[in-house]
Coordinates of C-alpha atoms in Angstrom, one line a residue:
M1 CA -72.9 -31.7 -15.3
S2 CA -70.4 -33.5 -17.4
T3 CA -67.7 -36.0 -16.4
L4 CA -64.1 -34.9 -16.4
L5 CA -61.9 -35.8 -19.3
P6 CA -59.4 -38.6 -18.6
G7 CA -55.8 -37.8 -18.2
T8 CA -53.0 -38.9 -20.5
T9 CA -50.4 -39.9 -17.9
S10 CA -49.6 -43.6 -17.8
P11 CA -47.0 -45.4 -15.8
T12 CA -43.6 -45.7 -17.5
A13 CA -42.0 -49.0 -18.2
E14 CA -38.9 -47.5 -16.5
G15 CA -40.5 -47.6 -13.1
V16 CA -41.3 -45.0 -10.5
G17 CA -37.7 -43.7 -10.1
P18 CA -37.5 -41.6 -13.3
L19 CA -41.0 -40.2 -12.7
L20 CA -40.1 -39.1 -9.2
R21 CA -36.9 -37.6 -10.4
A22 CA -38.8 -35.7 -13.1
W23 CA -41.2 -34.3 -10.6
R24 CA -38.4 -33.3 -8.2
E25 CA -36.5 -31.5 -10.9
Q26 CA -39.6 -29.8 -12.1
R27 CA -40.2 -28.5 -8.6
R28 CA -36.5 -27.5 -8.4
V29 CA -36.0 -29.5 -5.2
S30 CA -32.7 -31.2 -4.4
Q31 CA -32.5 -34.8 -3.2
L32 CA -31.3 -33.5 0.1
E33 CA -34.1 -31.1 0.5
L34 CA -36.7 -33.7 -0.5
A35 CA -35.1 -36.2 1.9
L36 CA -35.4 -33.7 4.8
R37 CA -39.0 -33.0 4.0
A38 CA -39.9 -36.7 3.8
D39 CA -37.9 -37.7 6.8
S40 CA -35.6 -39.8 4.7
S41 CA -32.0 -39.6 3.5
S42 CA -30.6 -38.2 0.2
R43 CA -28.9 -41.6 -0.3
H44 CA -32.3 -43.4 -0.2
I45 CA -33.9 -40.8 -2.5
S46 CA -31.0 -41.4 -4.9
F47 CA -31.5 -45.2 -4.8
I48 CA -35.2 -44.8 -5.5
E49 CA -34.6 -42.5 -8.5
T50 CA -32.0 -44.8 -10.0
G51 CA -34.1 -48.0 -9.4
R52 CA -31.7 -49.5 -6.9
S53 CA -34.4 -49.3 -4.2
R54 CA -38.1 -49.9 -4.5
P55 CA -40.1 -47.4 -2.3
S56 CA -42.9 -48.6 -0.2
E57 CA -46.4 -47.4 -1.0
R58 CA -46.3 -45.1 1.9
M59 CA -43.0 -43.6 0.7
V60 CA -44.4 -43.0 -2.8
L61 CA -47.3 -41.1 -1.3
R62 CA -45.1 -39.1 1.1
L63 CA -42.8 -38.1 -1.7
A64 CA -45.7 -37.2 -4.0
E65 CA -47.2 -35.0 -1.2
H66 CA -44.0 -33.1 -0.6
L67 CA -43.5 -32.6 -4.4
D68 CA -47.1 -31.3 -4.7
V69 CA -47.9 -33.9 -7.3
P70 CA -51.5 -33.7 -8.5
V71 CA -53.8 -36.5 -7.3
R72 CA -54.2 -38.0 -10.8
E73 CA -50.4 -38.3 -11.2
R74 CA -50.1 -39.8 -7.7
N75 CA -52.0 -42.8 -9.1
A76 CA -49.6 -43.0 -11.9
L77 CA -46.6 -43.0 -9.5
L78 CA -48.2 -45.8 -7.5
L79 CA -48.8 -47.9 -10.6
A80 CA -45.3 -47.4 -11.7
A81 CA -44.1 -48.6 -8.3
G82 CA -46.2 -51.7 -8.6
Y83 CA -49.1 -50.7 -6.3
A84 CA -52.8 -50.2 -6.9
P85 CA -54.1 -46.7 -7.5
R86 CA -55.2 -45.0 -4.2
F87 CA -57.5 -42.3 -5.5
P88 CA -60.7 -43.1 -7.4
E89 CA -62.0 -41.0 -10.3
T90 CA -65.7 -40.8 -9.8
P91 CA -67.9 -39.3 -12.6
L92 CA -69.7 -36.1 -11.4
D93 CA -73.1 -37.6 -12.2
D94 CA -72.4 -40.6 -10.0
P95 CA -74.8 -40.9 -7.0
A96 CA -71.8 -41.0 -4.7
L97 CA -71.1 -37.3 -5.5
D98 CA -74.7 -36.2 -5.2
A99 CA -74.0 -34.1 -2.0
L100 CA -70.9 -32.5 -3.7
R101 CA -72.8 -31.7 -6.8
E102 CA -75.8 -30.3 -5.0
G103 CA -73.6 -28.2 -2.7
I104 CA -71.8 -26.7 -5.7
E105 CA -75.1 -25.9 -7.4
R106 CA -76.3 -24.1 -4.2
L107 CA -73.0 -22.3 -3.9
I108 CA -73.0 -20.7 -7.3
A109 CA -76.8 -20.1 -7.3
G110 CA -76.4 -18.3 -4.0
Y111 CA -73.7 -16.1 -5.6
E112 CA -76.2 -14.6 -8.1
P113 CA -76.5 -12.1 -9.5
Y114 CA -72.7 -12.1 -9.6
P115 CA -71.3 -14.6 -12.1
A116 CA -69.9 -18.0 -10.9
L117 CA -69.0 -21.2 -12.7
V118 CA -67.3 -24.5 -12.0
V119 CA -64.7 -25.9 -14.4
N120 CA -62.7 -29.1 -14.7
A121 CA -59.0 -29.5 -15.4
M122 CA -59.6 -28.7 -19.1
Y123 CA -61.5 -25.5 -18.3
D124 CA -64.7 -27.2 -19.5
V125 CA -67.7 -25.7 -17.7
V126 CA -69.5 -28.3 -15.6
S127 CA -71.9 -25.8 -14.0
A128 CA -72.7 -22.1 -14.3
N129 CA -75.1 -19.8 -12.7
R130 CA -77.4 -17.3 -14.5
G131 CA -74.9 -14.4 -14.0
V132 CA -72.4 -16.2 -16.2
M133 CA -75.0 -17.1 -18.8
R134 CA -76.0 -13.4 -19.0
L135 CA -72.4 -12.5 -20.0
F136 CA -72.7 -15.1 -22.8
D137 CA -75.5 -13.2 -24.4
G138 CA -74.7 -12.6 -28.0
V139 CA -72.1 -15.4 -28.3
P140 CA -72.7 -17.5 -31.5
E141 CA -74.6 -20.8 -30.9
S142 CA -71.7 -22.7 -32.5
L143 CA -69.5 -21.7 -29.5
L144 CA -72.1 -22.7 -27.0
V145 CA -72.3 -26.3 -27.9
P146 CA -71.5 -28.5 -24.8
P147 CA -69.1 -29.0 -23.4
L148 CA -68.6 -25.2 -23.1
N149 CA -65.0 -24.3 -22.6
A150 CA -64.4 -21.2 -20.5
V151 CA -61.0 -20.3 -22.0
R152 CA -62.1 -20.9 -25.5
L153 CA -65.3 -18.8 -25.0
T154 CA -63.4 -16.0 -23.5
L155 CA -60.5 -15.7 -26.0
H156 CA -62.3 -16.7 -29.2
P157 CA -62.6 -13.7 -31.5
R158 CA -66.4 -14.4 -31.9
G159 CA -66.7 -15.1 -28.2
L160 CA -66.2 -12.6 -25.4
A161 CA -62.9 -11.4 -26.7
S162 CA -64.4 -8.8 -28.9
R163 CA -66.2 -7.2 -25.9
I164 CA -63.3 -7.3 -23.4
Q165 CA -62.0 -3.8 -23.2
N166 CA -58.6 -4.8 -21.8
L167 CA -58.3 -8.0 -23.8
R168 CA -54.5 -8.0 -24.1
E169 CA -54.0 -7.8 -20.3
W170 CA -56.8 -10.3 -19.6
R171 CA -55.6 -12.7 -22.3
G172 CA -52.1 -12.6 -20.8
H173 CA -53.5 -13.3 -17.4
L174 CA -55.4 -16.4 -18.7
L175 CA -52.5 -17.8 -20.7
E176 CA -50.1 -17.4 -17.7
Q177 CA -52.7 -19.2 -15.6
M178 CA -52.8 -22.1 -18.1
E179 CA -49.0 -22.2 -18.2
R180 CA -48.9 -22.7 -14.5
Q181 CA -51.5 -25.5 -14.7
I182 CA -49.5 -27.2 -17.5
A183 CA -46.3 -27.0 -15.4
L184 CA -48.2 -28.5 -12.4
R185 CA -50.2 -31.2 -14.3
R186 CA -48.0 -31.9 -17.3
S187 CA -51.2 -32.6 -19.3
A188 CA -50.9 -33.0 -23.1
P189 CA -54.6 -32.2 -23.7
L190 CA -54.2 -29.0 -21.7
R191 CA -51.1 -28.1 -23.7
A192 CA -53.1 -28.6 -26.9
L193 CA -55.9 -26.3 -25.6
Y194 CA -53.3 -23.7 -24.7
E195 CA -51.7 -23.8 -28.2
E196 CA -55.2 -23.5 -29.7
V197 CA -56.4 -20.4 -27.8
A198 CA -52.9 -18.7 -27.8
A199 CA -53.1 -18.8 -31.6
F200 CA -56.5 -17.0 -31.7
P201 CA -56.1 -13.6 -33.4
V202 CA -56.6 -10.7 -31.0
P203 CA -59.5 -8.6 -32.3
E204 CA -58.8 -4.9 -32.9
P205 CA -60.8 -2.6 -30.6
G206 CA -63.8 -1.0 -32.2
P207 CA -64.3 2.8 -32.3
G208 CA -63.9 4.2 -28.9
E209 CA -63.1 0.8 -27.3
G210 CA -60.1 0.2 -25.1
A211 CA -59.4 3.9 -24.5
E212 CA -58.8 5.0 -21.0
D213 CA -61.4 7.7 -21.0
T214 CA -64.2 6.4 -23.3
D215 CA -66.4 4.4 -20.9
G216 CA -69.2 6.8 -20.9
P217 CA -71.0 8.3 -17.9
E218 CA -70.7 5.2 -15.7
R219 CA -66.9 4.9 -16.4
S220 CA -65.0 3.6 -13.4
A221 CA -61.4 4.2 -14.3
S222 CA -61.0 6.3 -11.2
V223 CA -61.5 3.2 -9.1
A224 CA -58.3 1.9 -7.4
Y225 CA -58.6 -1.7 -8.5
F226 CA -57.3 -4.2 -6.0
A227 CA -56.6 -6.9 -8.6
L228 CA -56.5 -7.0 -12.4
P229 CA -60.1 -6.5 -13.6
M230 CA -61.8 -7.9 -16.6
R231 CA -63.5 -5.0 -18.2
I232 CA -66.3 -6.2 -20.5
E233 CA -69.0 -4.5 -22.5
H234 CA -72.5 -5.7 -21.8
E235 CA -75.6 -4.1 -23.3
G236 CA -73.9 -0.8 -23.8
R237 CA -72.2 -0.7 -20.4
I238 CA -68.7 -1.4 -19.3
L239 CA -68.7 -3.9 -16.4
S240 CA -65.6 -4.6 -14.3
F241 CA -64.9 -7.9 -12.5
V242 CA -62.1 -9.5 -10.6
S243 CA -61.9 -13.2 -10.4
S244 CA -61.4 -15.6 -7.5
I245 CA -60.7 -19.3 -7.9
S246 CA -61.4 -21.9 -5.2
T247 CA -60.5 -25.6 -5.0
F248 CA -61.3 -28.4 -2.6
N249 CA -59.0 -28.9 0.4
T250 CA -57.2 -32.2 0.5
P251 CA -59.3 -34.0 -2.1
M252 CA -59.3 -37.8 -2.1
D253 CA -60.8 -38.3 -5.6
V254 CA -59.3 -37.3 -8.9
T255 CA -62.5 -35.7 -10.2
V256 CA -62.9 -33.5 -7.1
A257 CA -59.2 -32.6 -7.1
E258 CA -59.6 -31.2 -10.6
L259 CA -62.6 -29.0 -10.0
A260 CA -62.3 -25.3 -9.5
V261 CA -65.0 -22.8 -8.6
E262 CA -64.5 -19.4 -10.3
T263 CA -66.4 -16.4 -9.0
L264 CA -66.5 -12.9 -10.6
L265 CA -66.7 -10.1 -8.0
P266 CA -67.8 -6.6 -9.1
A267 CA -64.7 -4.4 -9.1
D268 CA -66.5 -1.1 -8.8
P269 CA -69.8 0.2 -7.4
A270 CA -71.3 0.8 -10.9
T271 CA -70.9 -2.8 -11.8
A272 CA -72.3 -4.0 -8.5
K273 CA -75.4 -1.7 -8.9
Y274 CA -76.0 -2.9 -12.4
L275 CA -75.8 -6.6 -11.4
Q276 CA -78.2 -6.0 -8.6
S277 CA -80.7 -4.6 -11.1
W278 CA -80.8 -8.1 -12.7
L279 CA -82.7 -9.3 -9.6
S280 CA -85.6 -6.9 -10.1

């Protein structure tokens, strides 16, 4: 397990007001609406944003909660208002997180043979089960040097991209997901990662790949998918997965707040049957 990368947000010399206003405008919430949510007044919100009034620590946290400000950024708001950070950032290998780390390991191991992994805010893989590592078979060693990055491994032309049958659709899904995270977190490193992977060339499909009726005898195009699947070639077979992402409820630590557990669920009976064969 690796520690999370530090964020880039720092308190502004202008104080907490402009920061709160920026978050409010990004969330497209009026001063009146925010005041009603926070049991305050639009006049008081205006005074805070213009620096005419210094909010209490409790008010800063209340406004941040109603604006859905990420935990890391709540610390920045507190610092900008002249208060100490409220939320620690504990490294994943710290003994204080032993129970969390062991629980995550048991969770994704118990999901086998289906693939499951844990990523941080930069999509770096901090833990992965054997199902995921099987999908990485054939990926060049140069792309498997830690820290592994799930998005880079997926979209790199020499990574999984050349084997994903519906790459354009799946690539669009991943980039849209990253855009939502950038809007939520306003992270410069995440923006840089997005620009890097968005610039990767999209490999042309090989002979017979990507066609709607060329999946062979175990083709599953007749399945009514309930979510966008990732259809990937593995050892001559086409496997179909849909992904689910889970985060921790009401995290009180920056590290924990930025962890996400992604599981890949078989999207058709043929994929489920093939994965079960890995256990034998």
